[in-house]
Tab-separated table of C-alpha atoms and ligand atoms in Angstrom:
chain	number	residue	atom	x	y	z
S	1	UNK	CA	0.000	0.000	0.000
S	2	UNK	CA	1.047	3.579	-0.616
S	3	UNK	CA	2.398	5.536	2.248
S	4	UNK	CA	0.113	8.226	3.611
S	5	UNK	CA	1.873	10.726	5.763
S	6	UNK	CA	-0.008	12.523	8.506
S	7	UNK	CA	0.656	14.241	11.801
S	8	UNK	CA	-1.080	14.144	15.150
S	9	UNK	CA	-0.818	16.795	17.842
S	10	UNK	CA	-1.372	15.713	21.434
S	11	UNK	CA	-2.426	19.211	22.335
S	12	UNK	CA	-2.600	18.763	26.132
S	13	UNK	CA	1.182	18.573	26.051
S	14	UNK	CA	1.798	21.837	24.224
S	15	UNK	CA	3.309	24.533	26.421
S	16	UNK	CA	3.488	27.265	23.776
S	17	UNK	CA	7.292	27.318	23.737
S	18	UNK	CA	7.318	27.814	19.947
S	19	UNK	CA	10.440	25.660	19.510
S	20	UNK	CA	8.745	23.999	16.511
S	21	UNK	CA	8.272	27.332	14.798
S	22	UNK	CA	11.902	28.238	15.306
S	23	UNK	CA	13.353	24.876	14.293
S	24	UNK	CA	11.273	24.796	11.133
S	25	UNK	CA	12.372	28.294	10.262
S	26	UNK	CA	16.024	27.485	10.829
S	27	UNK	CA	15.850	24.198	8.930
S	28	UNK	CA	14.194	25.589	5.812
S	29	UNK	CA	15.437	29.156	5.692
S	30	UNK	CA	11.907	30.462	5.961
S	31	UNK	CA	11.889	34.184	5.081
S	32	UNK	CA	11.706	36.843	7.755
S	33	UNK	CA	8.246	37.522	9.188
S	34	UNK	CA	6.858	34.147	8.141
S	35	UNK	CA	6.482	30.710	9.685
S	36	UNK	CA	5.342	27.407	8.251
S	37	UNK	CA	3.810	26.360	11.535
S	38	UNK	CA	2.066	28.413	14.199
S	39	UNK	CA	0.815	28.112	17.745
S	40	UNK	CA	-2.538	29.757	18.407
S	41	UNK	CA	-4.128	30.303	21.768
S	42	UNK	CA	-7.660	29.015	22.032
S	43	UNK	CA	-10.121	30.052	24.705
S	44	UNK	CA	-12.974	27.731	25.424
S	45	UNK	CA	-15.900	28.215	27.721
S	46	UNK	CA	-16.314	25.362	30.165
S	47	UNK	CA	-19.014	24.601	32.672
S	48	UNK	CA	-19.936	27.153	35.348
S	49	UNK	CA	-18.631	30.107	33.377
S	50	UNK	CA	-15.028	28.965	33.660
S	51	UNK	CA	-12.609	29.373	30.762
S	52	UNK	CA	-9.882	27.098	29.598
S	53	UNK	CA	-6.945	27.998	27.389
S	54	UNK	CA	-5.451	25.559	24.944
S	55	UNK	CA	-2.370	25.955	22.808
S	56	UNK	CA	-3.156	24.918	19.305
S	57	UNK	CA	-0.403	24.150	16.823
S	58	UNK	CA	-1.172	24.335	13.139
S	59	UNK	CA	0.588	23.930	9.819
S	60	UNK	CA	-0.430	22.818	6.354
S	61	UNK	CA	-2.981	20.013	6.718
S	62	UNK	CA	-1.906	18.291	3.502
S	63	UNK	CA	-5.552	18.074	2.553
S	64	UNK	CA	-6.718	15.240	0.318
S	65	UNK	CA	-9.133	17.643	-1.360
S	66	UNK	CA	-6.957	20.711	-1.111
S	67	UNK	CA	-8.434	24.004	-2.350
S	68	UNK	CA	-4.900	25.241	-3.000
S	69	UNK	CA	-4.416	22.420	-5.497
S	70	UNK	CA	-7.774	23.076	-7.179
S	71	UNK	CA	-7.099	26.771	-7.701
S	72	UNK	CA	-3.443	26.550	-8.737
S	73	UNK	CA	-3.449	27.318	-12.473
S	74	UNK	CA	-0.003	25.861	-13.119
S	75	UNK	CA	-0.383	22.618	-11.165
S	76	UNK	CA	2.723	23.628	-9.218
S	77	UNK	CA	0.691	22.765	-6.108
S	78	UNK	CA	-0.171	19.106	-6.264
S	79	UNK	CA	-1.086	16.059	-4.191
S	80	UNK	CA	1.728	13.547	-4.082
S	81	UNK	CA	1.087	9.827	-3.861
S	82	UNK	CA	2.376	9.737	-0.295
S	83	UNK	CA	-0.244	12.262	0.835
S	84	UNK	CA	1.996	15.306	0.889
S	85	UNK	CA	0.705	18.454	-0.779
S	86	UNK	CA	3.756	19.915	-2.434
S	87	UNK	CA	4.609	23.130	-4.270
S	88	UNK	CA	6.898	22.534	-7.212
S	89	UNK	CA	9.065	25.628	-7.071
S	90	UNK	CA	10.260	25.300	-10.633
S	91	UNK	CA	6.657	25.549	-11.879
S	92	UNK	CA	5.058	28.105	-9.558
S	93	UNK	CA	4.589	31.508	-11.210
S	94	UNK	CA	3.859	33.263	-7.922
S	95	UNK	CA	0.301	34.250	-8.767
S	96	UNK	CA	-0.540	33.918	-5.034
S	97	UNK	CA	-4.004	32.564	-5.766
S	98	UNK	CA	-3.426	29.533	-3.564
S	99	UNK	CA	-2.676	31.702	-0.529
S	100	UNK	CA	-6.178	33.092	0.127
S	101	UNK	CA	-7.645	29.774	-1.054
S	102	UNK	CA	-6.345	27.919	1.994
S	103	UNK	CA	-8.942	27.904	4.789
S	104	UNK	CA	-6.155	27.238	7.273
S	105	UNK	CA	-4.043	30.235	6.274
S	106	UNK	CA	-1.118	27.828	5.966
S	107	UNK	CA	0.582	29.497	3.011
S	108	UNK	CA	2.517	32.664	2.500
S	109	UNK	CA	4.357	34.361	-0.313
S	110	UNK	CA	8.122	34.025	-0.420
S	111	UNK	CA	9.231	37.430	-1.731
S	112	UNK	CA	12.829	36.367	-2.287
S	113	UNK	CA	11.999	33.462	-4.560
S	114	UNK	CA	8.691	34.755	-5.915
S	115	UNK	CA	6.811	31.564	-5.103
S	116	UNK	CA	4.131	30.374	-2.707
S	117	UNK	CA	5.485	28.515	0.312
S	118	UNK	CA	4.173	26.298	3.073
S	119	UNK	CA	5.012	23.253	5.171
S	120	UNK	CA	6.334	20.320	3.125
S	121	UNK	CA	6.136	17.745	5.938
S	122	UNK	CA	9.914	18.141	5.720
S	123	UNK	CA	9.982	16.102	2.545
S	124	UNK	CA	13.774	16.149	2.085
S	125	UNK	CA	14.282	15.035	5.708
S	126	UNK	CA	11.766	12.219	5.680
S	127	UNK	CA	13.236	10.991	2.400
S	128	UNK	CA	16.456	10.554	4.410
S	129	UNK	CA	14.571	8.650	7.099
S	130	UNK	CA	14.553	11.562	9.552
S	131	UNK	CA	11.584	12.994	11.368
S	132	UNK	CA	10.252	16.452	10.507
S	133	UNK	CA	12.289	19.149	12.221
S	134	UNK	CA	9.349	20.422	14.277
S	135	UNK	CA	8.525	16.940	15.599
S	136	UNK	CA	12.164	16.235	16.507
S	137	UNK	CA	12.504	19.522	18.337
S	138	UNK	CA	9.237	19.579	20.263
S	139	UNK	CA	10.227	19.156	23.951
S	140	UNK	CA	6.725	18.038	24.923
S	141	UNK	CA	6.460	15.392	22.214
S	142	UNK	CA	3.272	17.005	21.008
S	143	UNK	CA	3.898	16.220	17.368
S	144	UNK	CA	3.704	12.642	16.153
S	145	UNK	CA	4.495	12.137	12.494
S	146	UNK	CA	4.246	9.031	10.368
S	147	UNK	CA	2.509	6.826	7.856
S	148	UNK	CA	-1.108	6.191	8.874
S	149	UNK	CA	-1.374	3.346	6.379
S	150	UNK	CA	1.177	1.442	8.435
S	151	UNK	CA	-0.556	0.029	11.540
S	152	UNK	CA	2.796	-0.323	13.308
S	153	UNK	CA	3.796	3.320	12.907
S	154	UNK	CA	3.903	5.567	15.954
S	155	UNK	CA	1.122	7.775	14.679
S	156	UNK	CA	-1.197	4.814	14.042
S	157	UNK	CA	-0.512	3.590	17.593
S	158	UNK	CA	-1.120	7.013	19.115
S	159	UNK	CA	-4.370	7.447	17.203
S	160	UNK	CA	-5.445	3.904	18.101
S	161	UNK	CA	-4.708	4.470	21.780
S	162	UNK	CA	-6.570	7.774	21.766
S	163	UNK	CA	-9.577	6.046	20.317
S	164	UNK	CA	-9.402	3.255	22.872
S	165	UNK	CA	-9.151	5.708	25.766
S	166	UNK	CA	-12.066	7.636	24.319
S	167	UNK	CA	-10.018	10.795	23.956
S	168	UNK	CA	-11.213	13.544	21.733
S	169	UNK	CA	-9.737	13.291	18.218
S	170	UNK	CA	-10.628	15.832	15.568
S	171	UNK	CA	-9.386	17.637	12.524
S	172	UNK	CA	-9.778	21.277	11.592
S	173	UNK	CA	-12.876	22.502	9.790
S	174	UNK	CA	-13.916	19.173	8.346
S	175	UNK	CA	-17.163	20.880	7.366
S	176	UNK	CA	-15.288	22.530	4.498
S	177	UNK	CA	-14.715	19.198	2.800
S	178	UNK	CA	-10.962	19.584	2.513
S	179	UNK	CA	-10.173	16.203	4.122
S	180	UNK	CA	-7.236	17.450	6.203
S	181	UNK	CA	-4.554	15.102	7.555
S	182	UNK	CA	-3.555	16.677	10.837
S	183	UNK	CA	-5.194	15.084	13.860
S	184	UNK	CA	-5.794	16.910	17.116
S	185	UNK	CA	-5.897	14.734	20.213
S	186	UNK	CA	-7.153	15.944	23.571
S	187	UNK	CA	-8.120	14.205	26.795
J	1	UNK	CA	-9.849	37.097	12.772
J	2	UNK	CA	-7.135	37.258	10.140
J	3	UNK	CA	-7.247	39.450	7.032
J	4	UNK	CA	-5.779	37.962	3.872
J	5	UNK	CA	-2.626	39.741	2.780
J	6	UNK	CA	-1.678	37.937	-0.421
J	7	UNK	CA	-3.764	40.103	-2.752
J	8	UNK	CA	-2.963	43.789	-2.626
J	9	UNK	CA	-3.658	46.940	-4.607
J	10	UNK	CA	-2.065	45.571	-7.775
J	11	UNK	CA	-4.843	43.036	-7.971
J	12	UNK	CA	-7.411	45.749	-7.233
J	13	UNK	CA	-6.038	47.787	-10.174
J	14	UNK	CA	-6.220	44.724	-12.383
J	15	UNK	CA	-9.809	43.915	-11.427
J	16	UNK	CA	-10.760	47.559	-11.897
J	17	UNK	CA	-9.118	48.107	-15.291
J	18	UNK	CA	-10.352	44.804	-16.677
J	19	UNK	CA	-13.824	45.894	-15.521
J	20	UNK	CA	-13.660	49.361	-17.123
J	21	UNK	CA	-12.311	47.961	-20.389
J	22	UNK	CA	-14.849	45.163	-20.549
J	23	UNK	CA	-17.730	47.406	-19.450
J	24	UNK	CA	-17.019	50.071	-22.062
J	25	UNK	CA	-16.804	47.476	-24.828
J	26	UNK	CA	-20.036	45.771	-23.810
J	27	UNK	CA	-21.953	49.057	-23.732
J	28	UNK	CA	-20.442	50.058	-27.078
J	29	UNK	CA	-21.425	46.737	-28.636
J	30	UNK	CA	-24.986	47.008	-27.309
J	31	UNK	CA	-25.278	50.617	-28.512
J	32	UNK	CA	-23.883	49.540	-31.872
J	33	UNK	CA	-26.705	47.063	-32.301
J	34	UNK	CA	-29.353	49.676	-31.519
J	35	UNK	CA	-28.166	52.601	-33.593
J	36	UNK	CA	-24.590	52.744	-34.777
J	37	UNK	CA	-24.882	56.218	-36.309
J	38	UNK	CA	-26.346	57.814	-33.218
J	39	UNK	CA	-23.836	56.359	-30.787
J	40	UNK	CA	-20.795	56.433	-33.042
J	41	UNK	CA	-18.932	58.958	-30.881
J	42	UNK	CA	-19.433	56.784	-27.803
J	43	UNK	CA	-18.464	53.618	-29.673
J	44	UNK	CA	-15.276	55.260	-30.905
J	45	UNK	CA	-14.443	56.523	-27.433
J	46	UNK	CA	-14.969	53.056	-25.957
J	47	UNK	CA	-12.802	51.571	-28.714
J	48	UNK	CA	-9.973	53.846	-27.701
J	49	UNK	CA	-9.945	52.622	-24.116
J	50	UNK	CA	-11.362	49.059	-24.200
J	51	UNK	CA	-8.426	47.001	-25.330
J	52	UNK	CA	-5.727	49.299	-23.872
J	53	UNK	CA	-7.223	49.298	-20.374
J	54	UNK	CA	-7.682	45.539	-20.286
J	55	UNK	CA	-4.074	45.188	-21.445
J	56	UNK	CA	-2.792	47.560	-18.764
J	57	UNK	CA	-4.831	45.557	-16.262
J	58	UNK	CA	-3.169	42.356	-17.414
J	59	UNK	CA	0.162	44.128	-17.103
J	60	UNK	CA	-0.587	44.820	-13.428
J	61	UNK	CA	-1.454	41.166	-12.952
J	62	UNK	CA	1.830	40.286	-14.585
J	63	UNK	CA	3.977	42.535	-12.399
J	64	UNK	CA	2.209	41.152	-9.343
J	65	UNK	CA	3.502	37.690	-10.234
J	66	UNK	CA	6.574	36.414	-8.489
J	67	UNK	CA	8.860	34.084	-10.355
J	68	UNK	CA	6.597	34.176	-13.430
J	69	UNK	CA	7.603	37.781	-14.075
J	70	UNK	CA	11.275	37.099	-14.475
J	71	UNK	CA	10.795	33.645	-15.988
J	72	UNK	CA	8.025	34.404	-18.500
J	73	UNK	CA	8.285	30.990	-20.153
J	74	UNK	CA	6.590	29.583	-17.064
J	75	UNK	CA	3.445	31.516	-18.005
J	76	UNK	CA	2.457	28.767	-20.418
J	77	UNK	CA	1.661	26.693	-17.313
J	78	UNK	CA	-1.150	29.139	-16.544
J	79	UNK	CA	-3.268	27.022	-18.865
J	80	UNK	CA	-2.397	23.752	-17.129
J	81	UNK	CA	-5.302	23.372	-14.717
J	82	UNK	CA	-8.839	23.703	-16.085
J	83	UNK	CA	-10.183	23.511	-12.525
J	84	UNK	CA	-8.574	26.850	-11.685
J	85	UNK	CA	-10.427	30.124	-12.187
J	86	UNK	CA	-7.134	31.689	-13.264
J	87	UNK	CA	-6.727	29.205	-16.096
J	88	UNK	CA	-10.023	29.940	-17.774
J	89	UNK	CA	-9.859	33.578	-16.735
J	90	UNK	CA	-6.589	33.889	-18.620
J	91	UNK	CA	-8.255	32.253	-21.614
J	92	UNK	CA	-11.303	34.563	-21.475
J	93	UNK	CA	-9.100	37.627	-21.103
J	94	UNK	CA	-6.942	36.605	-24.046
J	95	UNK	CA	-9.968	36.087	-26.290
J	96	UNK	CA	-11.613	39.294	-25.122
J	97	UNK	CA	-8.457	41.335	-25.673
J	98	UNK	CA	-8.121	40.066	-29.240
J	99	UNK	CA	-11.807	40.666	-30.002
J	100	UNK	CA	-11.795	44.162	-28.575
J	101	UNK	CA	-8.663	44.943	-30.569
J	102	UNK	CA	-10.399	43.865	-33.784
J	103	UNK	CA	-13.561	45.745	-32.870
J	104	UNK	CA	-11.577	48.859	-31.971
J	105	UNK	CA	-9.698	48.768	-35.269
J	106	UNK	CA	-13.006	48.360	-37.097
J	107	UNK	CA	-14.665	51.287	-35.323
J	108	UNK	CA	-11.718	53.572	-35.895
J	109	UNK	CA	-11.737	52.694	-39.575
J	110	UNK	CA	-8.542	50.666	-39.801
J	111	UNK	CA	-10.257	47.414	-40.623
J	112	UNK	CA	-13.285	46.148	-42.481
J	113	UNK	CA	-15.162	43.140	-41.169
J	114	UNK	CA	-17.954	41.013	-42.570
J	115	UNK	CA	-20.307	40.186	-39.767
J	116	UNK	CA	-20.173	43.082	-37.312
J	117	UNK	CA	-23.293	41.738	-35.590
J	118	UNK	CA	-21.460	38.505	-34.748
J	119	UNK	CA	-18.568	40.525	-33.374
J	120	UNK	CA	-20.990	42.575	-31.254
J	121	UNK	CA	-22.466	39.472	-29.712
J	122	UNK	CA	-19.087	37.879	-29.112
J	123	UNK	CA	-17.915	41.048	-27.380
J	124	UNK	CA	-20.996	41.241	-25.202
J	125	UNK	CA	-20.591	37.636	-24.104
J	126	UNK	CA	-16.837	37.677	-23.539
J	127	UNK	CA	-17.028	41.164	-21.999
J	128	UNK	CA	-19.592	40.085	-19.416
J	129	UNK	CA	-17.506	36.973	-18.766
J	130	UNK	CA	-14.405	39.139	-18.260
J	131	UNK	CA	-16.140	41.475	-15.819
J	132	UNK	CA	-17.822	38.570	-14.025
J	133	UNK	CA	-14.644	36.552	-13.939
J	134	UNK	CA	-12.846	39.215	-11.911
J	135	UNK	CA	-15.397	38.534	-9.166
J	136	UNK	CA	-15.525	34.761	-9.600
J	137	UNK	CA	-11.756	34.782	-9.077
J	138	UNK	CA	-12.392	36.010	-5.543
J	139	UNK	CA	-15.788	34.383	-5.082
J	140	UNK	CA	-14.672	30.833	-5.707
J	141	UNK	CA	-12.509	30.914	-2.585
J	142	UNK	CA	-14.452	29.275	0.202
J	143	UNK	CA	-11.707	30.231	2.639
J	144	UNK	CA	-12.832	33.879	2.534
J	145	UNK	CA	-16.542	33.946	3.381
J	146	UNK	CA	-16.966	37.635	2.539
J	147	UNK	CA	-15.915	36.936	-1.055
J	148	UNK	CA	-17.711	33.629	-1.341
J	149	UNK	CA	-21.113	35.015	-2.272
J	150	UNK	CA	-23.154	35.147	-5.456
J	151	UNK	CA	-23.779	38.867	-5.114
J	152	UNK	CA	-20.140	39.616	-5.873
J	153	UNK	CA	-20.146	38.865	-9.636
J	154	UNK	CA	-23.390	40.811	-10.040
J	155	UNK	CA	-21.940	43.778	-8.184
J	156	UNK	CA	-18.751	43.621	-10.245
J	157	UNK	CA	-20.615	43.403	-13.561
J	158	UNK	CA	-22.791	46.387	-12.631
J	159	UNK	CA	-19.769	48.375	-11.523
J	160	UNK	CA	-17.792	47.366	-14.628
J	161	UNK	CA	-20.598	48.599	-16.883
J	162	UNK	CA	-20.988	51.830	-14.949
J	163	UNK	CA	-17.263	52.611	-14.837
J	164	UNK	CA	-16.964	51.513	-18.475
J	165	UNK	CA	-19.527	54.165	-19.434
J	166	UNK	CA	-17.638	56.739	-17.359
J	167	UNK	CA	-14.334	55.902	-19.018
J	168	UNK	CA	-15.776	56.168	-22.523
J	169	UNK	CA	-17.645	59.389	-21.635
J	170	UNK	CA	-14.441	61.058	-20.528
J	171	UNK	CA	-12.726	60.141	-23.794
J	172	UNK	CA	-15.759	61.253	-25.784
J	173	UNK	CA	-15.958	64.634	-24.068
J	174	UNK	CA	-12.283	65.476	-23.743
J	175	UNK	CA	-10.481	63.776	-26.610
J	176	UNK	CA	-13.154	63.406	-29.258
J	177	UNK	CA	-14.756	66.692	-28.141
J	178	UNK	CA	-18.085	65.300	-29.168
J	179	UNK	CA	-21.319	66.597	-27.696
J	180	UNK	CA	-23.498	64.151	-29.635
J	181	UNK	CA	-26.658	63.328	-27.748
J	182	UNK	CA	-26.449	59.856	-26.225
J	183	UNK	CA	-29.156	60.327	-23.627
J	184	UNK	CA	-30.185	56.643	-23.290
J	185	UNK	CA	-26.649	55.699	-22.247
J	186	UNK	CA	-26.633	58.482	-19.660
J	187	UNK	CA	-29.975	57.306	-18.322
J	188	UNK	CA	-28.720	53.729	-18.150
J	189	UNK	CA	-25.657	54.990	-16.312
J	190	UNK	CA	-27.791	56.631	-13.648
J	191	UNK	CA	-29.769	53.424	-13.127
J	192	UNK	CA	-26.593	51.370	-12.901
J	193	UNK	CA	-25.194	53.608	-10.180
J	194	UNK	CA	-28.468	53.448	-8.241
J	195	UNK	CA	-28.490	49.676	-8.655
J	196	UNK	CA	-24.923	49.510	-7.379
J	197	UNK	CA	-25.878	51.486	-4.275
J	198	UNK	CA	-28.775	49.118	-3.607
J	199	UNK	CA	-26.564	46.060	-4.154
J	200	UNK	CA	-23.936	47.427	-1.790
J	201	UNK	CA	-26.493	48.157	0.935
J	202	UNK	CA	-27.948	44.681	0.497
J	203	UNK	CA	-24.560	42.994	0.639
J	204	UNK	CA	-23.603	44.864	3.796
J	205	UNK	CA	-26.885	44.105	5.557
J	206	UNK	CA	-26.598	40.437	4.666
J	207	UNK	CA	-22.927	40.276	5.677
J	208	UNK	CA	-23.764	41.801	9.060
J	209	UNK	CA	-26.109	38.877	9.656
J	210	UNK	CA	-23.681	36.351	8.206
J	211	UNK	CA	-21.089	34.032	9.703
J	212	UNK	CA	-18.740	35.802	12.165
J	213	UNK	CA	-15.988	36.174	9.547
J	214	UNK	CA	-18.366	37.909	7.152
J	215	UNK	CA	-19.656	40.173	9.865
J	216	UNK	CA	-16.121	41.085	10.856
J	217	UNK	CA	-15.243	41.880	7.235
J	218	UNK	CA	-18.312	44.098	6.797
J	219	UNK	CA	-17.612	45.849	10.092
J	220	UNK	CA	-14.044	46.606	9.071
J	221	UNK	CA	-15.512	48.463	6.080
J	222	UNK	CA	-18.412	50.139	7.837
J	223	UNK	CA	-16.846	51.143	11.148
J	224	UNK	CA	-13.267	49.884	11.176
J	225	UNK	CA	-9.964	50.747	9.531
J	226	UNK	CA	-11.505	51.186	6.097
J	227	UNK	CA	-14.486	53.259	7.176
J	228	UNK	CA	-13.140	56.538	5.835
J	229	UNK	CA	-12.341	55.108	2.406
J	230	UNK	CA	-15.636	53.266	2.349
J	231	UNK	CA	-17.950	56.057	3.399
J	232	UNK	CA	-16.213	59.101	2.006
J	233	UNK	CA	-14.530	57.935	-1.171
J	234	UNK	CA	-16.664	54.998	-2.249
J	235	UNK	CA	-20.175	55.754	-1.019
J	236	UNK	CA	-20.211	59.567	-0.962
J	237	UNK	CA	-17.793	60.560	-3.729
J	238	UNK	CA	-18.033	57.533	-5.972
J	239	UNK	CA	-21.729	56.764	-5.823
J	240	UNK	CA	-24.021	59.232	-4.036
J	241	UNK	CA	-22.812	62.521	-5.503
J	242	UNK	CA	-22.769	61.222	-9.103
J	243	UNK	CA	-26.154	59.567	-8.602
J	244	UNK	CA	-27.703	62.777	-7.283
J	245	UNK	CA	-26.125	64.951	-9.972
J	246	UNK	CA	-27.054	62.626	-12.833
J	247	UNK	CA	-30.517	62.207	-11.338
J	248	UNK	CA	-31.081	65.942	-11.221
J	249	UNK	CA	-29.926	66.330	-14.770
J	250	UNK	CA	-32.233	63.540	-15.794
J	251	UNK	CA	-35.104	65.420	-14.145
J	252	UNK	CA	-34.026	68.621	-15.953
J	253	UNK	CA	-33.310	70.323	-12.668
J	254	UNK	CA	-29.659	70.788	-13.508
J	255	UNK	CA	-27.647	71.515	-16.592
J	256	UNK	CA	-24.045	70.490	-16.272
J	257	UNK	CA	-21.049	71.842	-18.132
J	258	UNK	CA	-18.624	69.434	-19.769
J	259	UNK	CA	-16.098	70.024	-16.997
J	260	UNK	CA	-18.598	69.064	-14.322
J	261	UNK	CA	-19.631	65.917	-16.165
J	262	UNK	CA	-16.007	64.869	-16.590
J	263	UNK	CA	-15.360	65.449	-12.886
J	264	UNK	CA	-18.356	63.317	-11.971
J	265	UNK	CA	-17.232	60.540	-14.307
J	266	UNK	CA	-13.792	60.594	-12.702
J	267	UNK	CA	-15.492	60.268	-9.316
J	268	UNK	CA	-17.393	57.209	-10.557
J	269	UNK	CA	-14.097	55.692	-11.710
J	270	UNK	CA	-12.493	56.423	-8.364
J	271	UNK	CA	-15.422	54.724	-6.628
J	272	UNK	CA	-15.091	51.715	-8.930
J	273	UNK	CA	-11.441	51.305	-8.038
J	274	UNK	CA	-12.096	51.707	-4.324
J	275	UNK	CA	-14.854	49.130	-4.423
J	276	UNK	CA	-12.337	46.529	-5.669
J	277	UNK	CA	-9.662	47.727	-3.303
J	278	UNK	CA	-11.925	47.580	-0.263
J	279	UNK	CA	-13.455	44.218	-1.068
J	280	UNK	CA	-9.985	42.742	-1.521
J	281	UNK	CA	-8.729	44.196	1.744
J	282	UNK	CA	-11.829	43.180	3.676
J	283	UNK	CA	-11.113	39.532	2.850
J	284	UNK	CA	-11.077	37.740	6.211
J	285	UNK	CA	-10.079	34.085	6.495
J	286	UNK	CA	-12.582	31.611	7.792
J	287	UNK	CA	-11.743	30.558	11.363
J	288	UNK	CA	-9.693	27.398	11.478
J	289	UNK	CA	-10.327	26.661	15.151
J	290	UNK	CA	-14.090	27.108	14.951
J	291	UNK	CA	-14.541	25.144	18.184
J	292	UNK	CA	-12.783	27.927	19.986
J	293	UNK	CA	-15.027	30.816	19.025
J	294	UNK	CA	-16.375	31.897	22.395
J	295	UNK	CA	-19.956	32.953	22.048
C	301	SF4	S1	-3.850	23.216	4.577
C	301	SF4	FE1	-4.040	24.785	3.017
C	301	SF4	S2	-2.087	24.756	1.965
C	301	SF4	FE2	-2.234	22.846	3.095
C	301	SF4	S3	-3.112	21.388	1.633
C	301	SF4	FE3	-4.811	22.228	2.803
C	301	SF4	S4	-5.512	23.938	1.563
C	301	SF4	FE4	-3.483	23.423	0.819
C	302	SF4	S1	1.349	30.956	-6.424
C	302	SF4	FE1	2.283	29.160	-7.369
C	302	SF4	S2	1.500	27.412	-6.215
C	302	SF4	FE2	0.181	29.172	-5.745
C	302	SF4	S3	-1.511	29.061	-7.197
C	302	SF4	FE3	0.027	30.396	-8.133
C	302	SF4	S4	1.289	29.011	-9.370
C	302	SF4	FE4	0.122	27.728	-7.957
C	303	SF4	S1	6.902	19.357	9.040
C	303	SF4	FE1	8.800	20.438	8.516
C	303	SF4	S2	8.126	22.056	7.138
C	303	SF4	FE2	6.311	21.321	8.196
C	303	SF4	S3	6.086	22.664	9.970
C	303	SF4	FE3	7.267	20.879	10.653
C	303	SF4	S4	9.390	21.507	10.395
C	303	SF4	FE4	8.148	22.940	9.200
């Protein structure tokens, strides 16, 4: 079976240290002012008028039905067989149309190269058998990366365990029909 | 809430100029079918600006590109994905530019053509597609709820026609120095501006009742950072004043000098540009962590 790469965030562990953002930036020379992954703060109303704050990582969801791929006129943005949504830099004309098309605001415009940029799931690293930089760096082990078609992979185990323990597992804005591939896990 | 930042004023200029060019050509082609002799001065004026403005618009699109600008051979890939609005938009624009060039050359007497009726129809169809496409480009993006509404193409087509008339009127009055009577076009212009005001009010009222992102976008125009541009330059200068002045002239309560008419037409053009500019800048991303919107 084909590989299908995905990532899970165990969000209870995130302490908002932003090490992932920095390591990604350093690894891939991400231009000033931009990041390929972000940490948002989410406020949620709980029972009895109490509030709870969660730290919510995000990056490109490598959507199976990715709007950025649909709208890209040049097919520079495409779905790879292994599930990664990739921007072919030699083909992108820098029309920027994909940037506002992404409901997750995962893309930005690289002024130096004149192309659209986003998270690649660290494609060159995983091709060498390494983990994505953000997952390696995360001190809380929030980020679990792997092939969800392989039942023995860490991510499959983590997702399986979460299901067994009846933890909350969800993906972002599934109502939009984008079929994202980043899983959020919470107790 | 996060405003989109990828599209900036370059794109607004492109949407605006493509609209003015397409609008002027469509009105000229319609007028041509009614009474070519009567409207000849207007048709000629529109011919002078139609193709050039669309081309300048495309030029703005081109200089907004990144890598594609300095590696123009990559532009052939623009036709690679039929699912993308840009792919067929590029095709429509190319066809429309060629047609309006031929039509312009014909009207200015450089070219003879057989079936001018066919050309008129083709221009009307491709012109409306061009003006509508500039809105579909934004409207097909589900990620920006304020753009993702059917009213947008209608608003853009109305505004394109209205600004197209303004553009051609300015050329007719200043460069062709023609005072030929083209009353029906002026009347239509007044109605278009009134219609645009009604559309804009409707869109704002609906957006205020819409999903939170839409409401936020509308509020940024009505009361937020863009309120001055919206109220003063778009609504007051670009729509209300011209509507009142043209309305009073229509009712024979006012007789305007050429200078005044030209000023009003420039105000309509300014409003048309601002409408694009503001709608682009009011684009607010849909919330990704919807579960965390505290109500
Ligand atoms: S998250 Fe955005 S950029 Fe990533 S695949 Fe989905 S639509 Fe494309
Ligand atoms: S900027 Fe590049 S990747 Fe994005 S839509 Fe345009 S050509 Fe495609
Ligand atoms: S997977 Fe790689 S490219 Fe994507 S956010 Fe993590 S470090 Fe950055």
